[in-house]
CSV table of C-alpha atoms in Angstrom, one decimal:
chain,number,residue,atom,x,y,z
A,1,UNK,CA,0.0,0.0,0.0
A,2,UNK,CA,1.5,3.5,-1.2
A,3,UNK,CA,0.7,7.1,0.9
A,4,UNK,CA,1.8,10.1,-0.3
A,5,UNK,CA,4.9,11.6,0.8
A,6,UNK,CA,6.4,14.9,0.1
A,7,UNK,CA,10.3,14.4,0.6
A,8,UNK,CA,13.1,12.5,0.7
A,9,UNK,CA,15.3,14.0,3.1
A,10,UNK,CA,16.5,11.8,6.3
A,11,UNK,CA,15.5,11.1,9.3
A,12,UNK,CA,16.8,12.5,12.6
A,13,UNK,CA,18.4,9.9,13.3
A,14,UNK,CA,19.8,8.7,10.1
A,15,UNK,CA,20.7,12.1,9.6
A,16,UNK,CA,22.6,11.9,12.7
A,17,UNK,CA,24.4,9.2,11.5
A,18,UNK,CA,25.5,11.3,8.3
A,19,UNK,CA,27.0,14.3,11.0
A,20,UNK,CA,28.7,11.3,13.1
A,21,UNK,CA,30.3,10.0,9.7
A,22,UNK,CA,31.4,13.4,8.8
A,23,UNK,CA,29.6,13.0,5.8
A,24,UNK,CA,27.8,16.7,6.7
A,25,UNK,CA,28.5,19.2,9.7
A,26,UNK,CA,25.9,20.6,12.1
A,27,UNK,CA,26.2,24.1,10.5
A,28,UNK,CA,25.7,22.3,7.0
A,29,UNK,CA,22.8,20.5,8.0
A,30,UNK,CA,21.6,24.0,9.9
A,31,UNK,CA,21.9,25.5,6.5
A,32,UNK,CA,20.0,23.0,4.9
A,33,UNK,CA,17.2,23.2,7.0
A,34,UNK,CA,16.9,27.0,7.2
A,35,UNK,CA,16.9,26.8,3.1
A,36,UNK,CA,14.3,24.7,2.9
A,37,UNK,CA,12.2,26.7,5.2
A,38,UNK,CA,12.9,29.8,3.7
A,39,UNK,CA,11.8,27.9,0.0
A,40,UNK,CA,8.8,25.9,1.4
A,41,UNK,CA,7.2,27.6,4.1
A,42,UNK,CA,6.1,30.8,2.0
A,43,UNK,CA,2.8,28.4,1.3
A,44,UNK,CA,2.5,26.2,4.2
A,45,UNK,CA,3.5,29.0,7.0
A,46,UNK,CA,4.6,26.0,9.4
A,47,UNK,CA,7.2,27.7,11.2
A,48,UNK,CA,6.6,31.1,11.9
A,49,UNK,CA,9.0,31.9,14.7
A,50,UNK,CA,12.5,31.7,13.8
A,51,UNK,CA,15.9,31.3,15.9
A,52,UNK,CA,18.3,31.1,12.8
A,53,UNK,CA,20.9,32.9,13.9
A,54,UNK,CA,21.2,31.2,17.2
A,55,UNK,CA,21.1,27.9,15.8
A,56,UNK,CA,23.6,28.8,13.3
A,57,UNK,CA,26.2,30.0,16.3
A,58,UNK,CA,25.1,26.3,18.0
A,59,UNK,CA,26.2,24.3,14.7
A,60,UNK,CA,29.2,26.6,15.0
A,61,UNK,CA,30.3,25.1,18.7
A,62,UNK,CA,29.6,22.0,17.5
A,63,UNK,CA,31.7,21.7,14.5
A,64,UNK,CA,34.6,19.4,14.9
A,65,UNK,CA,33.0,17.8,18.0
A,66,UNK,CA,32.0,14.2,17.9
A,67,UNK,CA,28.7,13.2,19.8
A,68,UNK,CA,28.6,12.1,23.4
A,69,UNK,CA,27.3,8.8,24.7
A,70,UNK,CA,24.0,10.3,25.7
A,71,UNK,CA,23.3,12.6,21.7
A,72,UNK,CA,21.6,10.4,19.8
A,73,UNK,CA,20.4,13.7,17.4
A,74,UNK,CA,24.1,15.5,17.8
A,75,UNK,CA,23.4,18.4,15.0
A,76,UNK,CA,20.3,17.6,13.9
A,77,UNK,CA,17.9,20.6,13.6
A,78,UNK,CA,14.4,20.5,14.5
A,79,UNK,CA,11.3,22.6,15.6
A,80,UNK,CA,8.9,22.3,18.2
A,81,UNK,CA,5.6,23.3,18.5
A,82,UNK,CA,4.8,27.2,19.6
A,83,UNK,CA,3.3,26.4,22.9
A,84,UNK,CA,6.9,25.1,24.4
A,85,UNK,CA,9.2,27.9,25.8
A,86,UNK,CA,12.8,28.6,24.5
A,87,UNK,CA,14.7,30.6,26.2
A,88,UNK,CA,14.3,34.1,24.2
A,89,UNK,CA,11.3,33.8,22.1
A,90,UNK,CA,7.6,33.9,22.4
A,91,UNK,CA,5.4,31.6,23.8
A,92,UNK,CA,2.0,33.3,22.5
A,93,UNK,CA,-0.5,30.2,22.4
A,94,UNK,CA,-1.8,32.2,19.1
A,95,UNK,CA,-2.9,35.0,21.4
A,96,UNK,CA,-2.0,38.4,20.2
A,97,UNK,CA,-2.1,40.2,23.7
A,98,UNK,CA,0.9,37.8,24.6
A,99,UNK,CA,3.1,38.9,21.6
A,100,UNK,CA,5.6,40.1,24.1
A,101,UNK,CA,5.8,37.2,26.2
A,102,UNK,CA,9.1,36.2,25.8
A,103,UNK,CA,10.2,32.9,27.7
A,104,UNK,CA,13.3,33.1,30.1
A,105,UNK,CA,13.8,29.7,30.6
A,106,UNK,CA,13.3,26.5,28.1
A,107,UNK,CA,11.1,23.9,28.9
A,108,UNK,CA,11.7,20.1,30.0
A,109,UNK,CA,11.7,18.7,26.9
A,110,UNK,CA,13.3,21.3,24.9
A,111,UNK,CA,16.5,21.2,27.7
A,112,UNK,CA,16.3,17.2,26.9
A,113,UNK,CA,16.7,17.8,23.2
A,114,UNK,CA,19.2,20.3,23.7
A,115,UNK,CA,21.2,18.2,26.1
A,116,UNK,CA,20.9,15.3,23.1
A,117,UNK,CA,22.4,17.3,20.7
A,118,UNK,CA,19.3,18.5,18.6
A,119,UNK,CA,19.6,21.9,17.3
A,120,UNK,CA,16.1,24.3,17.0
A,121,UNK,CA,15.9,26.5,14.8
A,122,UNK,CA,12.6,27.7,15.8
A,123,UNK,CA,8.5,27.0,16.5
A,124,UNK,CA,5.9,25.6,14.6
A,125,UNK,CA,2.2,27.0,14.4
A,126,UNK,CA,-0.6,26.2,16.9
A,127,UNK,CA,-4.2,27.8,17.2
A,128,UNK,CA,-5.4,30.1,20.0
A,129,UNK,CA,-5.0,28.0,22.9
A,130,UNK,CA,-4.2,24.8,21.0
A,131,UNK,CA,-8.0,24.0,21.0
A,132,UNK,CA,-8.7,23.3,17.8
A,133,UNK,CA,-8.1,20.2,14.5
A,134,UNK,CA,-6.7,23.9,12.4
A,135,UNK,CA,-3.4,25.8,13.0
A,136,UNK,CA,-4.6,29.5,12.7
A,137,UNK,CA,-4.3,32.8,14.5
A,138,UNK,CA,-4.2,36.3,14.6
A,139,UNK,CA,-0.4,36.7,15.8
A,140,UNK,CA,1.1,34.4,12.9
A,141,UNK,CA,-1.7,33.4,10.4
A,142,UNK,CA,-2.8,30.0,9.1
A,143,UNK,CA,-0.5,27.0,8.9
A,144,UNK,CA,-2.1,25.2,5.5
A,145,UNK,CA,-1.6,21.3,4.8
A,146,UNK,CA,2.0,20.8,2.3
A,147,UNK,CA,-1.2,18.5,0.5
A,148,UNK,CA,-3.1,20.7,-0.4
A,149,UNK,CA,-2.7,24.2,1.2
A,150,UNK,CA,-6.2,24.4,0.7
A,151,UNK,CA,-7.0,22.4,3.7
A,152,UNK,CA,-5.8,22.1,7.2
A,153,UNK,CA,-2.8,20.5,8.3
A,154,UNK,CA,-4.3,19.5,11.9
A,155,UNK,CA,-4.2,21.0,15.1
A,156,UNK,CA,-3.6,21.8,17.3
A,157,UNK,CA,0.5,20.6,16.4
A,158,UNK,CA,-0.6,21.3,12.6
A,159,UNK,CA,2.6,23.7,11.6
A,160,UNK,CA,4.4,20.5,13.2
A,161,UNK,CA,3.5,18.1,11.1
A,162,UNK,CA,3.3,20.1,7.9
A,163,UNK,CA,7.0,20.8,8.7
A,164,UNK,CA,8.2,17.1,9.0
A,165,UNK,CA,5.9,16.4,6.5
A,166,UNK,CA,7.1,18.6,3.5
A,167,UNK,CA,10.6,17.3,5.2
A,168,UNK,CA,11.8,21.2,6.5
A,169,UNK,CA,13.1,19.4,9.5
A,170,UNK,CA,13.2,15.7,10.2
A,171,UNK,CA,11.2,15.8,13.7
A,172,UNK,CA,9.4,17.6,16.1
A,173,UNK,CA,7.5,17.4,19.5
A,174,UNK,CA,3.9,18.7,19.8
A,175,UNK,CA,1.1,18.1,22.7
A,176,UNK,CA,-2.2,16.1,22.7
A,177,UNK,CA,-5.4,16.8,24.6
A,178,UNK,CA,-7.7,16.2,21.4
A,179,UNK,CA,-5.8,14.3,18.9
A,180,UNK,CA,-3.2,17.4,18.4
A,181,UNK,CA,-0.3,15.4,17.7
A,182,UNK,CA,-2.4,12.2,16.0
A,183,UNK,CA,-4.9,14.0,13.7
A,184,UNK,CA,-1.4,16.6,12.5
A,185,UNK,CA,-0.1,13.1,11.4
A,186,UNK,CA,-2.8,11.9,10.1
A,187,UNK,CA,-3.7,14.8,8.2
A,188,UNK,CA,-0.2,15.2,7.2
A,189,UNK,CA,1.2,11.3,6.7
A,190,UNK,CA,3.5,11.4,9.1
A,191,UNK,CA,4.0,9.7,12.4
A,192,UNK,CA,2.7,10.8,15.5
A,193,UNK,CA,2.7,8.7,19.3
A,194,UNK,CA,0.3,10.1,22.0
A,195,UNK,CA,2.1,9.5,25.2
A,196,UNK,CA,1.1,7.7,28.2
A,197,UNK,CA,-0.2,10.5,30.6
A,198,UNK,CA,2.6,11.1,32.6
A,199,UNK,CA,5.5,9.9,30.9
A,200,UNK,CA,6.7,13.2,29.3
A,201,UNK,CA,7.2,16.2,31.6
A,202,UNK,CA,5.4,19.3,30.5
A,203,UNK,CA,7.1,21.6,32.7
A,204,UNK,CA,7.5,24.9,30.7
A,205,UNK,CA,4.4,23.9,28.7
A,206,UNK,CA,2.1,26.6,30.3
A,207,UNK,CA,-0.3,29.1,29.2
A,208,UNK,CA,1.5,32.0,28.5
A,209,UNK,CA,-1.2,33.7,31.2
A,210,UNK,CA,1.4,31.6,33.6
A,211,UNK,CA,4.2,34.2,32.7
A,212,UNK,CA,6.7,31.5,33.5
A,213,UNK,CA,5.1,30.5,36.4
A,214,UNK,CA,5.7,26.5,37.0
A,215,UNK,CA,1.9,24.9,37.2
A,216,UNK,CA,0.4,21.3,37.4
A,217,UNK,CA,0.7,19.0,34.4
A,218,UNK,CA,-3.1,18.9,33.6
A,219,UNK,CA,-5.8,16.2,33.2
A,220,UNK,CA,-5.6,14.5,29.8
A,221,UNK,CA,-2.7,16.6,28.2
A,222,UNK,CA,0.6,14.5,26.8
A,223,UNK,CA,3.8,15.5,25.1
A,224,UNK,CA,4.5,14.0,22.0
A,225,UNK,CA,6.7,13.4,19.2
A,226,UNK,CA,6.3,13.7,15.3
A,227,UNK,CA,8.7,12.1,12.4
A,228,UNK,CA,8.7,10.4,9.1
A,229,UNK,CA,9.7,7.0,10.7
A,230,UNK,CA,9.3,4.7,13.7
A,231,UNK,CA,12.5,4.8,14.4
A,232,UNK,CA,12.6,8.2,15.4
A,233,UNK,CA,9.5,8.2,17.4
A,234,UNK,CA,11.6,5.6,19.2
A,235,UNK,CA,14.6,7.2,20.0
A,236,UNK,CA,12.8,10.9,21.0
A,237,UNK,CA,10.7,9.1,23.4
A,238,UNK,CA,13.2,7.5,25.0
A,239,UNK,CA,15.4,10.6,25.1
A,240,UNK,CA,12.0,12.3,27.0
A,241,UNK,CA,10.4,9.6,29.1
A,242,UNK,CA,10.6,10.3,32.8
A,243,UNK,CA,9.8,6.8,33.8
A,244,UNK,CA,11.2,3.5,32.5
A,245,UNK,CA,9.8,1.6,30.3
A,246,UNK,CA,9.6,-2.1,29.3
A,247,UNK,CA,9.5,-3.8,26.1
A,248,UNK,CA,7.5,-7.2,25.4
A,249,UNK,CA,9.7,-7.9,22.5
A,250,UNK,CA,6.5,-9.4,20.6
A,251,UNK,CA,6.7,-9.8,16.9
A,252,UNK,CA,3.6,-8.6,15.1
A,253,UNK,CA,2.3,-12.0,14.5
A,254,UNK,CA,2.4,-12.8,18.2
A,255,UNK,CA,-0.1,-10.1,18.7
A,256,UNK,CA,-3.6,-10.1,18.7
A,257,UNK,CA,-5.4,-7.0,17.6
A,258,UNK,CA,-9.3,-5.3,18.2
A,259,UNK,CA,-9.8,-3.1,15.1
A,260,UNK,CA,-12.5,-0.5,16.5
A,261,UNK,CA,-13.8,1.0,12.8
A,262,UNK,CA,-16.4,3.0,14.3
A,263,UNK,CA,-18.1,4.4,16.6
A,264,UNK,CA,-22.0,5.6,17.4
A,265,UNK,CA,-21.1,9.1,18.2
A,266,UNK,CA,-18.8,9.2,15.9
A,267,UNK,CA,-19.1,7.1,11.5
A,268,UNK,CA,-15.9,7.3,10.1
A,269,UNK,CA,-16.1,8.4,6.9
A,270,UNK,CA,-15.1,6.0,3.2
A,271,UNK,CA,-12.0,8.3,3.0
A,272,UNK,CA,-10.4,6.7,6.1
A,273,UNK,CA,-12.4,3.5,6.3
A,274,UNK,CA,-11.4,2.5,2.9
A,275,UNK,CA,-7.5,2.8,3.3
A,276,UNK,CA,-7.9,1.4,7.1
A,277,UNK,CA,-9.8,-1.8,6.1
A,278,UNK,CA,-7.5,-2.3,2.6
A,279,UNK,CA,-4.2,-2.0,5.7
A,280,UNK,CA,-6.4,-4.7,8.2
A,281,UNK,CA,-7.1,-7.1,4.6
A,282,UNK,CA,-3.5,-6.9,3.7
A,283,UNK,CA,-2.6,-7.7,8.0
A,284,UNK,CA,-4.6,-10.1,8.1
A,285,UNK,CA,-2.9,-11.9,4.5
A,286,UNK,CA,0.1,-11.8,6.3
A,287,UNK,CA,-1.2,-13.6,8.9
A,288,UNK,CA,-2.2,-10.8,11.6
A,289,UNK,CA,-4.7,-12.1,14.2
A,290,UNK,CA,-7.8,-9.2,14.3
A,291,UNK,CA,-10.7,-9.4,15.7
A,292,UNK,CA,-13.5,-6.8,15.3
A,293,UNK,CA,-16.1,-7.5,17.8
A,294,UNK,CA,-15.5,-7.5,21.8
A,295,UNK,CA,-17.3,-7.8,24.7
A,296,UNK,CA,-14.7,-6.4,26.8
A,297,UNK,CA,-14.7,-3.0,24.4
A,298,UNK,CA,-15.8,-0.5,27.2
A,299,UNK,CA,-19.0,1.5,26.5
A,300,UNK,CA,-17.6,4.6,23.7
A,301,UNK,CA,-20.5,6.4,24.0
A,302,UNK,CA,-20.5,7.0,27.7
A,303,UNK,CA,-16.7,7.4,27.9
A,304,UNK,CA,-17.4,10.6,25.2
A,305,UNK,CA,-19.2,12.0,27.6
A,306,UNK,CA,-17.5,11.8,30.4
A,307,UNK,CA,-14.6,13.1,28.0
A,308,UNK,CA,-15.9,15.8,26.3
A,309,UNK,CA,-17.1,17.3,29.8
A,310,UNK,CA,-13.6,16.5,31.2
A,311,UNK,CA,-12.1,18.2,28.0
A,312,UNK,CA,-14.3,21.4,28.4
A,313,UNK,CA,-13.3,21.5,32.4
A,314,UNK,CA,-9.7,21.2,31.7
A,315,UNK,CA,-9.5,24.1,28.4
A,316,UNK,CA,-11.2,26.4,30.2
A,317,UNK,CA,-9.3,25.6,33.5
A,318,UNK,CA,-12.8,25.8,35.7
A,319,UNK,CA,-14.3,28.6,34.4
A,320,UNK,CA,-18.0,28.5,33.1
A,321,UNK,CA,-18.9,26.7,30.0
A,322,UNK,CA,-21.0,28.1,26.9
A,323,UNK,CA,-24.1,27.4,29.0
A,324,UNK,CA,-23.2,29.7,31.8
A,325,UNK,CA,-22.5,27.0,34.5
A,326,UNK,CA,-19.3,26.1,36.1
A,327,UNK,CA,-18.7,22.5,37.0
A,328,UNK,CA,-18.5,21.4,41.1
A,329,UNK,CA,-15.8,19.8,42.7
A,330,UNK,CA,-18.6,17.1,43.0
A,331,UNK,CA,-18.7,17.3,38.9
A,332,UNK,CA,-14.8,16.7,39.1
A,333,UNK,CA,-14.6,13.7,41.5
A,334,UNK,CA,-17.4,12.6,39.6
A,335,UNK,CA,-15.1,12.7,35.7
A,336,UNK,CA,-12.4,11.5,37.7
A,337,UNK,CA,-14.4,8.2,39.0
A,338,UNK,CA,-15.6,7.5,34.9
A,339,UNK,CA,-12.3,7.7,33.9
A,340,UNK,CA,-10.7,5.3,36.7
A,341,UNK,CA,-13.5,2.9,35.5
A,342,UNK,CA,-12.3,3.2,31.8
A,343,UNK,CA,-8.6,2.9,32.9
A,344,UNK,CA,-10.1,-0.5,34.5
A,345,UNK,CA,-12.4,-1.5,31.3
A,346,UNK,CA,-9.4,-1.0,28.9
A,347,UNK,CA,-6.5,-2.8,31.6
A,348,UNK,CA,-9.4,-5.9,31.2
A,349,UNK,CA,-9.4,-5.5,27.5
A,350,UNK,CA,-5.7,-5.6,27.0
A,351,UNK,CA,-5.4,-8.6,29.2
A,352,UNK,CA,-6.7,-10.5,26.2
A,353,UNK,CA,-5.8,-8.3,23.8
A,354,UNK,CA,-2.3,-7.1,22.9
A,355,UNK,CA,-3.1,-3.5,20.8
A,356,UNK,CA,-7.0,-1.9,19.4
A,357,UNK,CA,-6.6,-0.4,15.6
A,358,UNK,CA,-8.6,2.7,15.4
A,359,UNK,CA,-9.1,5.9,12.6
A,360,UNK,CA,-7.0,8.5,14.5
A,361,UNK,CA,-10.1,10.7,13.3
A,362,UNK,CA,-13.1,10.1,10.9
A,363,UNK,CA,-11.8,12.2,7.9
A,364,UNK,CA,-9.1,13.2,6.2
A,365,UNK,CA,-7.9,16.7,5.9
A,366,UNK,CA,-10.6,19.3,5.6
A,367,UNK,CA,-10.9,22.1,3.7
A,368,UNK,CA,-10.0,25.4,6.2
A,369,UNK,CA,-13.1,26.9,8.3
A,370,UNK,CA,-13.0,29.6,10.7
A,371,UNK,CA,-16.3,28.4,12.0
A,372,UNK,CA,-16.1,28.1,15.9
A,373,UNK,CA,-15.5,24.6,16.7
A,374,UNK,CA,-19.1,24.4,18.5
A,375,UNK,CA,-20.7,25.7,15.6
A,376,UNK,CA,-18.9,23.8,13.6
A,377,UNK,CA,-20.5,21.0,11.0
A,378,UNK,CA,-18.4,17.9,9.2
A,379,UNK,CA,-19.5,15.6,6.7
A,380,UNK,CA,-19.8,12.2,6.7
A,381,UNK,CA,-20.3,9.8,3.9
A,382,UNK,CA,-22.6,13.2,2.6
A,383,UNK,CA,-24.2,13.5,6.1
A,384,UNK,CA,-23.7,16.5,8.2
A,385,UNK,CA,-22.9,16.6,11.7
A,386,UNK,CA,-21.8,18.2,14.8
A,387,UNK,CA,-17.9,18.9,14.6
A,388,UNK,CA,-17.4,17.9,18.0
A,389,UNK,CA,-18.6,14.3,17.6
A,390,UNK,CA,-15.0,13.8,16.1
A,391,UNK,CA,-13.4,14.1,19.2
A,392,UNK,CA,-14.5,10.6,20.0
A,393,UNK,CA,-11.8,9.4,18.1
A,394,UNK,CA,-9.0,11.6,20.2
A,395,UNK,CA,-10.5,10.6,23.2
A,396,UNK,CA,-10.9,6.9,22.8
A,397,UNK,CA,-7.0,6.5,24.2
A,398,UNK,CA,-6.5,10.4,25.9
A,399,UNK,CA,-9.9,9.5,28.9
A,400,UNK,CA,-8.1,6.4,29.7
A,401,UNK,CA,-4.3,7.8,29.3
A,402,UNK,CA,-3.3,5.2,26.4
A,403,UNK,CA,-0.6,5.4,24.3
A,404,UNK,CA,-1.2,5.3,20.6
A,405,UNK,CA,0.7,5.5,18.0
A,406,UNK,CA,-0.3,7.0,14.4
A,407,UNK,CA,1.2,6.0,11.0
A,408,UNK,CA,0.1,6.4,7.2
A,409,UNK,CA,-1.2,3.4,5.6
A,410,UNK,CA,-3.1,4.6,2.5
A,411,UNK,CA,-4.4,7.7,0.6
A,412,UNK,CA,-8.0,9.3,-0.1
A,413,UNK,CA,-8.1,11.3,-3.0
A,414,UNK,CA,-4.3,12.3,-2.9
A,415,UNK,CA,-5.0,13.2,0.8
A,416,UNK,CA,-3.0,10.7,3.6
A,417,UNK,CA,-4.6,8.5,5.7
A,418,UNK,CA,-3.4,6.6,9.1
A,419,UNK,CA,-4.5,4.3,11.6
A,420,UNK,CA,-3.8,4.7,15.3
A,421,UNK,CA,-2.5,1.6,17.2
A,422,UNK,CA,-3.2,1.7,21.0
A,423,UNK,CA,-1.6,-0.1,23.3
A,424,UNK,CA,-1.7,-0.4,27.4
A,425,UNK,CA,-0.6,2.2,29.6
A,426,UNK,CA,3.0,2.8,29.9
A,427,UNK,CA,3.5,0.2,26.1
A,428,UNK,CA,4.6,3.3,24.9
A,429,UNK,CA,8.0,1.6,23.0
A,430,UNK,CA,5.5,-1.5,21.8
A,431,UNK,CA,3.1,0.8,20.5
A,432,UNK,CA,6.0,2.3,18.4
A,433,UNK,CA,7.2,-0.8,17.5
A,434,UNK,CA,4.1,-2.5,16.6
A,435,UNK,CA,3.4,0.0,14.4
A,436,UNK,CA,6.8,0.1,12.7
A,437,UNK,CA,6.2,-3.5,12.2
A,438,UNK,CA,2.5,-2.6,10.8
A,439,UNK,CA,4.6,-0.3,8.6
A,440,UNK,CA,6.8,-3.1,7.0
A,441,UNK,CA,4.2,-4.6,6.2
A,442,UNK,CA,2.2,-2.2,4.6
A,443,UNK,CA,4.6,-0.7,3.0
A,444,UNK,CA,7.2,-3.4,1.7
C-alpha cells in the first residue's frame, strides 16, 4: 500500500548518523534546514518563529565535536511546537495580547533535546489555545496542509506536522489533549505517538497567562513526538520519558489485535475507512490475528461524555462553559471516578488483547473553516454533523491515558490516511514498535 509523501530528506536519526560519519556538519545540516524553510514555508506558514541565527552559532560550537554517549540527534535541527518555551522567544498560544511574552527559561523537553544534541531553529504554528483540528491565529496566520494548502494540516500541532511532513526538518515534538499530535499526522502522513499520561514532563508547557510561572501537568494533556519514521519516534521518546519503560519484545504476528472501525457518536467516513480496512485485509494476509467485535470494548459512547465534559473542564481551566454553568468539585470527582473505571475497562481489555486499531479521526484533511469549533458541522459519507462528535476518536485512548501510535497506511483522494494503534498504559515503545512492524508490512 503507497501514501503520499512529500520528501526524501533523512530522518533525525539517520541524519545523525550522516553528522557522526562526517559525511555533513551541524552548521551544513543547519543551513539546509533554514533553506528549505525559507523555500517551502512561503505556502505552508509551518514555522513562523525563527531562531536562525542562534542555531547557526550552535552548529558553530559544535563543529569538529563528535557526539557524546547520551546525543543520539548531535546536530540535527528541528522545531517544536509554539506552545513550548525557549529561552528568548515567544510563547503566544496564538494569542495576540501575549506577543511580548518572551520565555526566560526553556522547557523540560526542549533542555532534553538540547542536552541530546538536537539543534532548534525555531517554533511551529498552533491555534489560540491549542484548541482546535486547524493551525490559525491572529499573531502568525494559518498554517495550510504541504497537501493541499487548501485544507488544514491538523491542530492543534498542525505547523508541526506540515514541517516534517514537507521534510523542513526531520522531527518535532507537539502536545495532545484532542488528537493534536495524531490527527497533524494523520492529516499530514507522518508519524505521531500520543504519550502515556505522565511519561513526558510538561514543565514549561504553560499558558502564557502563567508568565513562566511553574503549574500542574493537567488532566488528559501528553507531550508527543512527530517524524517520518518509527524509528525516530523511538529514540525521541526514550530521550523524553521520565519513567522507565519495558518492552515485550512481541513480533507482530504474536499479537492479537481489536480493530474498533467506528463508533456511534462518531461514522468514520469512506475516505479513512477504505485505506484502514485495505491495511487490516492486507494484515490479516500476512497472517495478523484481528478481531472486530468484543465484549470487553468498554461503552464509547459513555466514555465521550465523560470526556468531552472532562475536555471542556480542563480548556477552560474551571471557568463557566458556553451554557453559563461552572462545573462542582462534585462534577470533578465525579469525571475522575468514569475515567478510573475506563482505565479499568481498557487494563481488562488488554489482558486479552495485545493493541485496538482505530481511525485516529473520521476524515481526512478538511478544507480550512474559521467556524467556531461548536458551531462547527463535518461531513460524513454526505451526512452533516456536529464537529465535536469527532473528538471521539481523540478521546478513545486520551480519557483512559493510552498510548497510541499513528502512522500512514493509505491515501484518499491524494489526501494521507493513518490508523492509530493503541496499546496499554505505559506500552509506549511497543506501540512504536508494533506499528513500525504494521509499517513493513504495509509498505514493503
Amino acid at each position: 500500500m503507497a501514501y503520499p509523501k512529500l520528501t526524501q530528506e533523512p530522518g533525525a536519526l539517520e541524519l545523525a548518523a550522516m553528522i557522526a560519519r562526517s559525511e555533513l556538519s551541524p552548521l551544513e545540516a543547519v543551513d539546509a534546514a533554514i533553506s528549505r524553510i525559507e523555500k517551502l514555508d512561503e505556502a505552508i506558514n509551518a514555522v513562523p518563529v525563527r531562531d536562525f541565527d542562534r542555531a547557526r552559532e550552535t552548529a558553530k560550537s559544535l563543529s569538529g565535536s563528535s557526539p557524546g554517549n547520551a546525543q543520539p540527534l548531535f546536530g540535527v535541527p528541528m522545531t517544536i511546537k509554539e506552545s513550548f518555551d525557549v529561552a528568548g522567544l515567544p510563547t503566544t498560544w496564538g494569542h495576540e495580547q501575549f506577543a511580548g511574552n518572551i520565555a526566560k527559561r526553556d522547557a523540560k523537553v526542549v533542555t532534553q533535546l538540547k542536552s541530546a544534541g538536537a539543534i532548534l531553529l525555531g517554533k511551529s504554528n498552533v491555534p489560540p489555545d491549542l484548541s482546535d483540528w486547524q493551525s490559525n491565529n491572529p499573531v502568525y496566520g494559518r498554517a495550510r496542509n504541504p497537501h493541499d494548502t487548501a485544507r488544514s494540516p491538523g491542530g492543534s500541532s498542525g505547523g508541526a506536522a506540515a514541517a516534517v511532513a514537507v521534510g523542513m526538518v526531520p522531527c518535532e515534538y507537539g502536545t495532545d489533549i484532542g488528537g493534536s499530535v495524531r490527527v497533524p499526522a494523520h492529516f499530514c502522513g507522518v508519524w505521531g505517538h500520543k504519550s502515556s499520561w505522565g511519561l513526558i514532563s510538561k514543565q514549561g508547557h504553560d499558558h502564557p497567562a502563567m508568565a513562566g510561572k511553574d503549574a500542574h501537568d493537567g488532566v488528559l494533556s501528553i507531550a508527543g513526538p512527530i517524524a517520518r519514521n518509527a524509528a525516530d519516534l523511538d529514540a525521541l521518546i526514550r530521550l523524553t520519558a521520565t519513567l522507565p519503560l519495558s518492552e515485550s519484545g512481541k513480533s507482530l504476528m504474536e499479537c492479537r489485535f481489536l480493530l474498533v472501525a467506528d463508533q456511534d457518536v462518531s461514522p468514520v467516513d469512506a475516505s479513512v475507512r477504505g485505506p484502514m480496512m485495505e491495511a487490516v485485509a492486507e494484515l490479516r494476509r500476512a497472517g495478523a490475528q484481528i478481531d472486530e467485535v468484543s465484549a470487553l470494548l468498554p461503552d464509547l459512547s459513555a466514555q465521550h461524555r465523560s470526556y468531552m465534559k472532562m475536555l471542556g473542564i480542563a480548556m477552560a481551566r474551571g471557568a463557566p462553559g458556553p451554557d453559563g454553568k461552572r462545573a462542582s468539585a462534585t462534577d470533578w470527582f465525579d469525571l475522575l471516578d468514569a475515567q478510573a473505571q475506563a482505565e479499568i475497562a481498557w487494563a481488562n481489555l488488554f489482558a486479552e488483547y495485545d493493541f485496538v486499531i482505530a481511525p485516529p479521526a473520521p476524515i481526512v484533511a478538511f478544507e480550512h473553516d474559521d467556524t467556531p469549533v461548536r458551531d462547527r458541522k463535518v461531513t460524513i459519507d454526505g451526512k452533516t454533523r456536529d464537529f465535536a462528535e469527532v473528538f471521539a476518536w481523540a478521546g478513545i485512548s486520551t480519557f483512559p491515558n493510552l498510548p497510541s501510535t499513528v502512522l500512514p497506511v493509505g491515501e484518499s483522494a491524494g489526501l494521507p490516511s493513518g490508523v492509530q494503534v493503541i496499546g496499554p498504559r505505559w506500552s509506549d515503545l511497543d506501540c512504536i514498535a508494533t506499528a513500525r512492524a504494521i509499517g513493513e508490512t504495509l509498505h514493503r
